[in-house]
Coordinates of C-alpha atoms in Angstrom, one line a residue:
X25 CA 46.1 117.7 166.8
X26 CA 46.4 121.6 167.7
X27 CA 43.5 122.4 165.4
X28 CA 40.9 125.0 167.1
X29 CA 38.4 124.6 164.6
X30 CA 37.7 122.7 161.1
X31 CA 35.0 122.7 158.4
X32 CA 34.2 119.8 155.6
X33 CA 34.6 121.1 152.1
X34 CA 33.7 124.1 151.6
X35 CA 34.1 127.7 149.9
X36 CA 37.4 129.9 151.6
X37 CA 36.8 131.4 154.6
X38 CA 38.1 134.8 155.5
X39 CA 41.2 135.2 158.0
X40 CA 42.4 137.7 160.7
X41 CA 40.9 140.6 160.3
X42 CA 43.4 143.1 161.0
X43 CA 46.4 141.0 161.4
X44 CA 48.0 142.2 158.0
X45 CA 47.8 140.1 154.6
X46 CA 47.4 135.9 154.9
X47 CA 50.2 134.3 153.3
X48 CA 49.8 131.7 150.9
X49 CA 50.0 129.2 153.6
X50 CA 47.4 130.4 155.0
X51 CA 45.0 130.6 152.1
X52 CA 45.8 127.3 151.3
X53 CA 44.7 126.1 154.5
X54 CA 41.4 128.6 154.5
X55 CA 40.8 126.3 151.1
X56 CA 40.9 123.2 152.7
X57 CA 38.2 124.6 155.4
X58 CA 40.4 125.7 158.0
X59 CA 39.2 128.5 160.5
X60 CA 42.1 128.6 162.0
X61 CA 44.7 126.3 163.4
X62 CA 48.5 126.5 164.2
X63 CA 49.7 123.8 162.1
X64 CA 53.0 123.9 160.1
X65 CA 53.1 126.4 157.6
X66 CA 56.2 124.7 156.0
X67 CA 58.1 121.3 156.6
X68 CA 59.4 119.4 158.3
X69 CA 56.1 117.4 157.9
X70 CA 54.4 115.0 160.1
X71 CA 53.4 112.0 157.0
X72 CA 51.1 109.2 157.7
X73 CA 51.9 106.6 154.8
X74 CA 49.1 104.0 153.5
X75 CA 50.0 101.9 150.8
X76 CA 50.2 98.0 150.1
X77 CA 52.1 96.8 146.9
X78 CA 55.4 97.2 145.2
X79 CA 54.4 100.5 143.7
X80 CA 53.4 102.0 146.9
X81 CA 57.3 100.6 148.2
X82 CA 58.9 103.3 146.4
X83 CA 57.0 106.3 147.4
X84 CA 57.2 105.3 151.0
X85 CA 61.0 104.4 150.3
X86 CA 61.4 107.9 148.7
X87 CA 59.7 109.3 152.2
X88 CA 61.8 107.4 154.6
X89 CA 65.1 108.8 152.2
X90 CA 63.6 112.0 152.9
X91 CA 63.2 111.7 156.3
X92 CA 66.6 110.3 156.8
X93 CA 67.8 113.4 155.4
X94 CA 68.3 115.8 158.2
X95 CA 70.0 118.2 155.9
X96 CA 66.9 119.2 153.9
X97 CA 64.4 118.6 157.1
X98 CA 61.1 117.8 154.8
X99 CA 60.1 114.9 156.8
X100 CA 60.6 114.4 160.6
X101 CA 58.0 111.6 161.4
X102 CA 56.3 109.2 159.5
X103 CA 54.5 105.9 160.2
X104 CA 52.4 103.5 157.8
X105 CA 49.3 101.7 157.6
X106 CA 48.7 98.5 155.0
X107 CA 46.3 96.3 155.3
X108 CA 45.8 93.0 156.8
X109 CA 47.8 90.1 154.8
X110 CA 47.3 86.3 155.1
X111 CA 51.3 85.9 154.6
X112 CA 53.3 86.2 158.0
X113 CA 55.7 88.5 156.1
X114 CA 53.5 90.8 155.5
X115 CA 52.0 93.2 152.2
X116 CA 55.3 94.3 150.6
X117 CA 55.2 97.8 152.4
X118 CA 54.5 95.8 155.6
X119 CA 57.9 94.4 154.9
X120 CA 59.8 97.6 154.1
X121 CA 58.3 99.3 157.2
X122 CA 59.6 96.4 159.6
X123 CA 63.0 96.5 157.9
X124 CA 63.1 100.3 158.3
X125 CA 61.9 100.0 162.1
X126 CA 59.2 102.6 160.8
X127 CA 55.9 102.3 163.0
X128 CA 53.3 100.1 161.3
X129 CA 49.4 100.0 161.9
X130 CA 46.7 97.4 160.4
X131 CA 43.8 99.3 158.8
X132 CA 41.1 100.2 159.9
X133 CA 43.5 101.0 162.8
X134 CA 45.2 104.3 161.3
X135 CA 47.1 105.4 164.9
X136 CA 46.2 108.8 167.2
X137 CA 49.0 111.0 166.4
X138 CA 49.3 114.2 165.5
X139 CA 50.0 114.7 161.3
X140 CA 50.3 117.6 158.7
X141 CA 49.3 115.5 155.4
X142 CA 48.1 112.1 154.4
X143 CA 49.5 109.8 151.5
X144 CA 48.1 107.1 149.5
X145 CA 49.6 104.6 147.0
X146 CA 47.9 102.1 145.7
X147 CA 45.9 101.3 149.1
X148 CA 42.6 100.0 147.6
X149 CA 40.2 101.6 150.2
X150 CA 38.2 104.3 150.3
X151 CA 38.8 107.0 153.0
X152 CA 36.0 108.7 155.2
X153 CA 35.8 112.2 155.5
X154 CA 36.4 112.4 159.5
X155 CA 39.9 110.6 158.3
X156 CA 40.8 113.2 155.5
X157 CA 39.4 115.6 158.0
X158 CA 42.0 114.9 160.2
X159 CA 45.2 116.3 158.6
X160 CA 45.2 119.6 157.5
X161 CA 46.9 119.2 154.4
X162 CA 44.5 117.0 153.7
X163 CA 45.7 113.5 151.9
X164 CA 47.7 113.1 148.9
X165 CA 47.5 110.2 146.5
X166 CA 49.7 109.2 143.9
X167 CA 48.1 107.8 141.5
X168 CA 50.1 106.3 138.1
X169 CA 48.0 107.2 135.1
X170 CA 46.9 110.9 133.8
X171 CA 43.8 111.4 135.4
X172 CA 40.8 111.2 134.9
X173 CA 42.2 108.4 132.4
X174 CA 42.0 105.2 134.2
X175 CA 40.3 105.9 137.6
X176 CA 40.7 102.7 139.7
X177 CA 42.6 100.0 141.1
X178 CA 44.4 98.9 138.5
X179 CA 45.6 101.7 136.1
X180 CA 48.3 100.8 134.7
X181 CA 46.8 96.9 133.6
X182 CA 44.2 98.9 131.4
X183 CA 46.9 101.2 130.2
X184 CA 48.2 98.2 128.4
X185 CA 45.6 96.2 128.1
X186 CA 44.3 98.6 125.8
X187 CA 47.6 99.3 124.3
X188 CA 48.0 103.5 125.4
X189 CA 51.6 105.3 123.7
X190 CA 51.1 107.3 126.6
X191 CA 50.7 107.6 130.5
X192 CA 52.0 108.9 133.3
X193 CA 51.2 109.6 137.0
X194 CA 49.1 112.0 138.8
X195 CA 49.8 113.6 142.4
X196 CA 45.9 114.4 143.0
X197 CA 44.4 115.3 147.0
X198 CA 42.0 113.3 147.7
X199 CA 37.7 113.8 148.4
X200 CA 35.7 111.5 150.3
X201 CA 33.5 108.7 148.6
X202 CA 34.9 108.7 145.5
X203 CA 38.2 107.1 143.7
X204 CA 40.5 109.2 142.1
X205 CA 38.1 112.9 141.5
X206 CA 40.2 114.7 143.1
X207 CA 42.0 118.1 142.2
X208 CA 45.5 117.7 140.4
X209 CA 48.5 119.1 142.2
X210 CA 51.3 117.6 139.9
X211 CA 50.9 115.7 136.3
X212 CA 53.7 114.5 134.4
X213 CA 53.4 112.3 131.3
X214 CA 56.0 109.4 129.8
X215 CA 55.5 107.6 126.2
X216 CA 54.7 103.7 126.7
X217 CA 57.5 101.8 126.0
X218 CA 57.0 99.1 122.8
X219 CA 55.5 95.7 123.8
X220 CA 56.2 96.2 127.9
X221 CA 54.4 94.7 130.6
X222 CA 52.2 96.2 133.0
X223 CA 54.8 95.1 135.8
X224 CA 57.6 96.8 133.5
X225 CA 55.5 99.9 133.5
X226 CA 54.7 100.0 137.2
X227 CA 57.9 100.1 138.0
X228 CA 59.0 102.9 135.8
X229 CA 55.4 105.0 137.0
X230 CA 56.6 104.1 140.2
X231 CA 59.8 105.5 140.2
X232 CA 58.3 108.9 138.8
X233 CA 55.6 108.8 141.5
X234 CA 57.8 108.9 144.0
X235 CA 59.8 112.1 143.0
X236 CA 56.7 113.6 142.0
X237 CA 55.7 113.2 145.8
X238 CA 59.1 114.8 147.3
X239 CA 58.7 117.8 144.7
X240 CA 54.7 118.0 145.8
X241 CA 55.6 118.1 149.9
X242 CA 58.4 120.8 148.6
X243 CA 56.1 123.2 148.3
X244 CA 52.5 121.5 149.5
X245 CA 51.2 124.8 150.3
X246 CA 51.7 126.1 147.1
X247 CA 50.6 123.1 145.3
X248 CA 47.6 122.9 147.5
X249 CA 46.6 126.5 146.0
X250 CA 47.6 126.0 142.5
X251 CA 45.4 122.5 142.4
X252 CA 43.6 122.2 139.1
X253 CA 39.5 120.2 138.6
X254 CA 40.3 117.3 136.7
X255 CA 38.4 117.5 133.3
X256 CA 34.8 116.8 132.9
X257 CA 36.0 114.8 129.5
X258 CA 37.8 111.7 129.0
X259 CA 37.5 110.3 132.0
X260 CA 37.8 106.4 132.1
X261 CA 37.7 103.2 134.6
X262 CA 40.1 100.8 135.2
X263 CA 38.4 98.1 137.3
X264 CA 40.1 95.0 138.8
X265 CA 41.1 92.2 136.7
X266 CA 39.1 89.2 137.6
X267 CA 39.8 85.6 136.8
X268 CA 37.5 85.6 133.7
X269 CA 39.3 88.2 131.7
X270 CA 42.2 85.6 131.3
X271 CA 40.4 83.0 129.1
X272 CA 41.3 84.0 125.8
X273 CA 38.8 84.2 123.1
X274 CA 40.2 82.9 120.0
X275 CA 37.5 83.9 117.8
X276 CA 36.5 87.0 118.9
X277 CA 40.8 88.2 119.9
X278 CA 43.2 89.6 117.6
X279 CA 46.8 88.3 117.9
X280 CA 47.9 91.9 118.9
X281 CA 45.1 92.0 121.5
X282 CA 46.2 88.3 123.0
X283 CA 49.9 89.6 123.3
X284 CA 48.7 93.1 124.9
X285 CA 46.5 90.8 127.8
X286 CA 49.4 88.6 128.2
X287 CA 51.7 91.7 128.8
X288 CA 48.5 93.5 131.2
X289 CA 48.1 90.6 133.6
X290 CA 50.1 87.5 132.9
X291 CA 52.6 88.2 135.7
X292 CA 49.5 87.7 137.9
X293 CA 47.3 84.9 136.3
X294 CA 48.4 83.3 133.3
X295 CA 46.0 83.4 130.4
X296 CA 44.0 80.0 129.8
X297 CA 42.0 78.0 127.3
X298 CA 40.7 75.0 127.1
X299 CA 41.5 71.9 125.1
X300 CA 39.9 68.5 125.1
X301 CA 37.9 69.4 128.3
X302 CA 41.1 69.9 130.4
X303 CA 41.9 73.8 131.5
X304 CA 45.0 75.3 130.2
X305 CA 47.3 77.9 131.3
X306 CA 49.3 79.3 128.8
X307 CA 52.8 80.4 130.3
X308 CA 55.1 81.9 128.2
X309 CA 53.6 83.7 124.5
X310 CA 55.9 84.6 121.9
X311 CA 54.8 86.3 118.3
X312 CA 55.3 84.5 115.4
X313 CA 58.2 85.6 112.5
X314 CA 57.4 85.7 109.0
X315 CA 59.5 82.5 108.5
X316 CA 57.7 80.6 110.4
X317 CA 53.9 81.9 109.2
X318 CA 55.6 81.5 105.4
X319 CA 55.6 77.5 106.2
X320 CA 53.4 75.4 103.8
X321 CA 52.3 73.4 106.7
X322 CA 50.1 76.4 107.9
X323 CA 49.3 78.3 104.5
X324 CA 47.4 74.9 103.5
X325 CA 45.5 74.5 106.9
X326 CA 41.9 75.7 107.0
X327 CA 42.1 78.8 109.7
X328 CA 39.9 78.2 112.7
X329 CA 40.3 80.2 115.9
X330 CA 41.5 78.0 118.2
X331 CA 43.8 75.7 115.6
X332 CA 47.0 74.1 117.7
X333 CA 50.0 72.7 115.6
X334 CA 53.3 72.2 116.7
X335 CA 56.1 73.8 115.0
X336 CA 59.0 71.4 114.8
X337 CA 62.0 73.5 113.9
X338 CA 61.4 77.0 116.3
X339 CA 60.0 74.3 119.1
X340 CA 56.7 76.3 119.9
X341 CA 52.9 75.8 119.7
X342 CA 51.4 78.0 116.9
X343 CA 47.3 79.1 118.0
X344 CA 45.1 80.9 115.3
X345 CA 43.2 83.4 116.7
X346 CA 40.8 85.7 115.0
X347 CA 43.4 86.9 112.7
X348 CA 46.8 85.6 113.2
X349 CA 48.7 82.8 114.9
X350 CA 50.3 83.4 117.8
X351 CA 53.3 81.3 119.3
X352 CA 53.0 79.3 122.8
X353 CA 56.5 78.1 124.7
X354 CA 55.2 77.0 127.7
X355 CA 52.1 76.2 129.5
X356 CA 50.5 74.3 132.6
X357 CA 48.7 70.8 131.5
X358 CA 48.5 69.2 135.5
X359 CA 52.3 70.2 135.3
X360 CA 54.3 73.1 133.4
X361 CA 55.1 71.9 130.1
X362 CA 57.2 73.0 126.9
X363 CA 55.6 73.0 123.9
X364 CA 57.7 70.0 122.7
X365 CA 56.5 68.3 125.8
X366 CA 53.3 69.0 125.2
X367 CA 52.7 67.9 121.7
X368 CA 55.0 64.4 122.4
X369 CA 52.6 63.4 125.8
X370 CA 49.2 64.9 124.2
X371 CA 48.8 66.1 120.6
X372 CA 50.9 63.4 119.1
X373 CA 49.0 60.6 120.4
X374 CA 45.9 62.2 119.8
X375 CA 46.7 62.5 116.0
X376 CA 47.9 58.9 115.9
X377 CA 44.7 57.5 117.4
X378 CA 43.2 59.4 115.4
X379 CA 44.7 60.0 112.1
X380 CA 41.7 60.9 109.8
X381 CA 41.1 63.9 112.0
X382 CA 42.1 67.8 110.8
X383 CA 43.4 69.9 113.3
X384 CA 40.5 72.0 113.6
X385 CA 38.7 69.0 116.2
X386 CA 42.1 69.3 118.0
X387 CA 41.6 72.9 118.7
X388 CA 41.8 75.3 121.8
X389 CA 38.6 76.3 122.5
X390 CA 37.4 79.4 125.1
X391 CA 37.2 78.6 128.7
X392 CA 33.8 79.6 129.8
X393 CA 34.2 80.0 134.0
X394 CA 31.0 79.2 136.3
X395 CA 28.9 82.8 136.8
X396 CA 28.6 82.3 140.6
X397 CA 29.6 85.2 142.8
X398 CA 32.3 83.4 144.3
X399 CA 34.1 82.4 140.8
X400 CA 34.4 86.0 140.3
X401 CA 37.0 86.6 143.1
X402 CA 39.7 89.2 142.2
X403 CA 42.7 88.3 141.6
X404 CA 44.5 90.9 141.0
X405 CA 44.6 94.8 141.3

């Protein structure tokens, strides 16, 4: 790159004594540790993307638009690292770089060229300082929740999961060793839509992200020197979902917090019990109408966590759980199953063999997964 010199982080240093007033280019460099340099003080900008998912697709789409653009001139080169992927096709940004003909590199490889400023989305690794060292803009991460809400992997799962009326995404620069503590250079928030799932969400926080990016690299040197601490207070994790948090615990769960951990994470592992020592994955959840809960075939049963009967006239499993039932269409018994299929090839015959029995010993019970390390493989971010 045609950097003279660099520091780590650090307080401003002065510039050019005697050469007149630094602009605010330049102090926004002298912030970043820069001695002195003869970077770009505005675009077009030299981006190296890293990103992996869906989420990160639309931010690198929205750079490759902009560099397509050779009316506005913001981007003039950009290239992408993802990381290694077992599919041939590649991490979905993988994909959209090879379709786009944009140059692609396999982390840890991150190329040798010369670059203004870095940006992340949803790349699930930690950076070293000598990398962020290495552009002088530093590097940029967009990052879809209001920090320092939900710093992590998986944001916007625990933004549901926990049932939040509000998000929103963050354009942050990133510091070494740390997820997401960076100073904010852009926050915008959105209401949660009712009942939506965390794949419903990511695409809408995605779609902001993205424009939030183009506005940021706008006017980087600005934002750089406007960047705001994050706030000591309400700051939260969002860890990734492992395969344990989809057994549902009937006892212990609300109906309202099944639905909300069917809408966080059953897109990527469906939620499962157990029943009559066989694992169950429960497919498709629906709630319950009033009609249906009015029926005198569940007012008179005794209310265990965990009861299963089959509603005959809406054609769904109804499950109580700690406080309500909650209504199953589908599910995964060897095979995907309907309900209707379900209770014809197994509850039916179990109640006919065994026809004293209350449907409390015919009950879903929680799936309790082995506690060895490699049972706790993530499965999702």
């Amino acid at each position: 790159m045609r950097v003279l010199v660099r520091r780590c982080w650090g307080p401003p240093l002065a510039h050019g004594a005697g050469r007149g007033r630094p602009s605010p280019q330049w102090r926004a460099l002298a912030r970043l540790g820069w001695e002195d340099s003869r970077v770009r003080e505005k675009p077009p900008w030299r981006v190296l993307f890293f990103g992996t998912d869906q989420f990160a697709c639309e931010a690198l789409r929205a750079l490759h638009a902009a560099r397509e653009n050779k009316e506005e001139e913001l981007i003039d080169k950009l290239e992408v690292v993802t990381m290694p992927s077992p599919s041939p096709r590649g991490l979905p940004v993988k994909q959209y770089a090879v379709r786009s003909q944009l140059p692609i590199y396999e982390w840890p490889d991150v190329g040798s060229g010369e670059y203004d400023v870095g940006v992340v989305a949803s790349f699930g690794r930690l950076l070293s300082e000598a990398l962020i060292l290495k552009f002088p803009y530093g590097i940029l991460n967009v990052h879809p929740s209001c920090l320092p809400r939900w710093r992590g992997p998986a944001p916007v799962i625990h933004t549901v999961l926990h049932g939040d009326t509000v998000t929103g995404v963050t354009i942050m620069q990133i510091r070494p060793k740390r997820f997401d503590v960076g100073p904010i250079l852009k926050q915008e928030t959105i209401p949660v839509p009712p009942k939506s799932t965390a794949k419903e969400l990511e695409a809408v926080l995605s779609r902001l992200g993205a424009n939030m990016l183009i506005s940021v690299l706008k006017n980087l040197p600005e934002s750089l020197s406007n960047g705001r601490q994050q706030p000591t207070e309400g700051a939260t994790y969002a860890p990734k979902i492992s395969a344990g948090t989809s057994c549902v615990k009937w006892e212990e769960q609300t109906s309202e917090q099944i639905f909300r951990l069917y809408r966080a994470i059953g897109n990527i592992i469906p939620l499962q019990t157990l029943w009559m020592a066989n694992t169950i994955k429960l497919l498709d959840l629906v709630e319950v109408n009033s009609s249906v809960l009015a029926d005198p075939k569940l007012t008179r049963q005794a209310l265990i966590p965990g009861s299963v009967i089959y509603h005959k006239q809406s054609q769904i499993l109804l499950v109580y759980c700690k406080d309500s039932w909650i209504g199953v269409r589908s599910l995964m018994l060897k095979k995907a199953l309907t309900a209707t299929d379900f209770y014809n090839g197994y509850l039916h015959p179990w109640y006919h063999k065994n026809s004293q029995a209350q449907p409390s010993q015919c009950r879903f019970q929680t799936l309790r997964l082995p506690t060895k390390k490699k049972q706790k493989k993530t499965v999702a971010m």
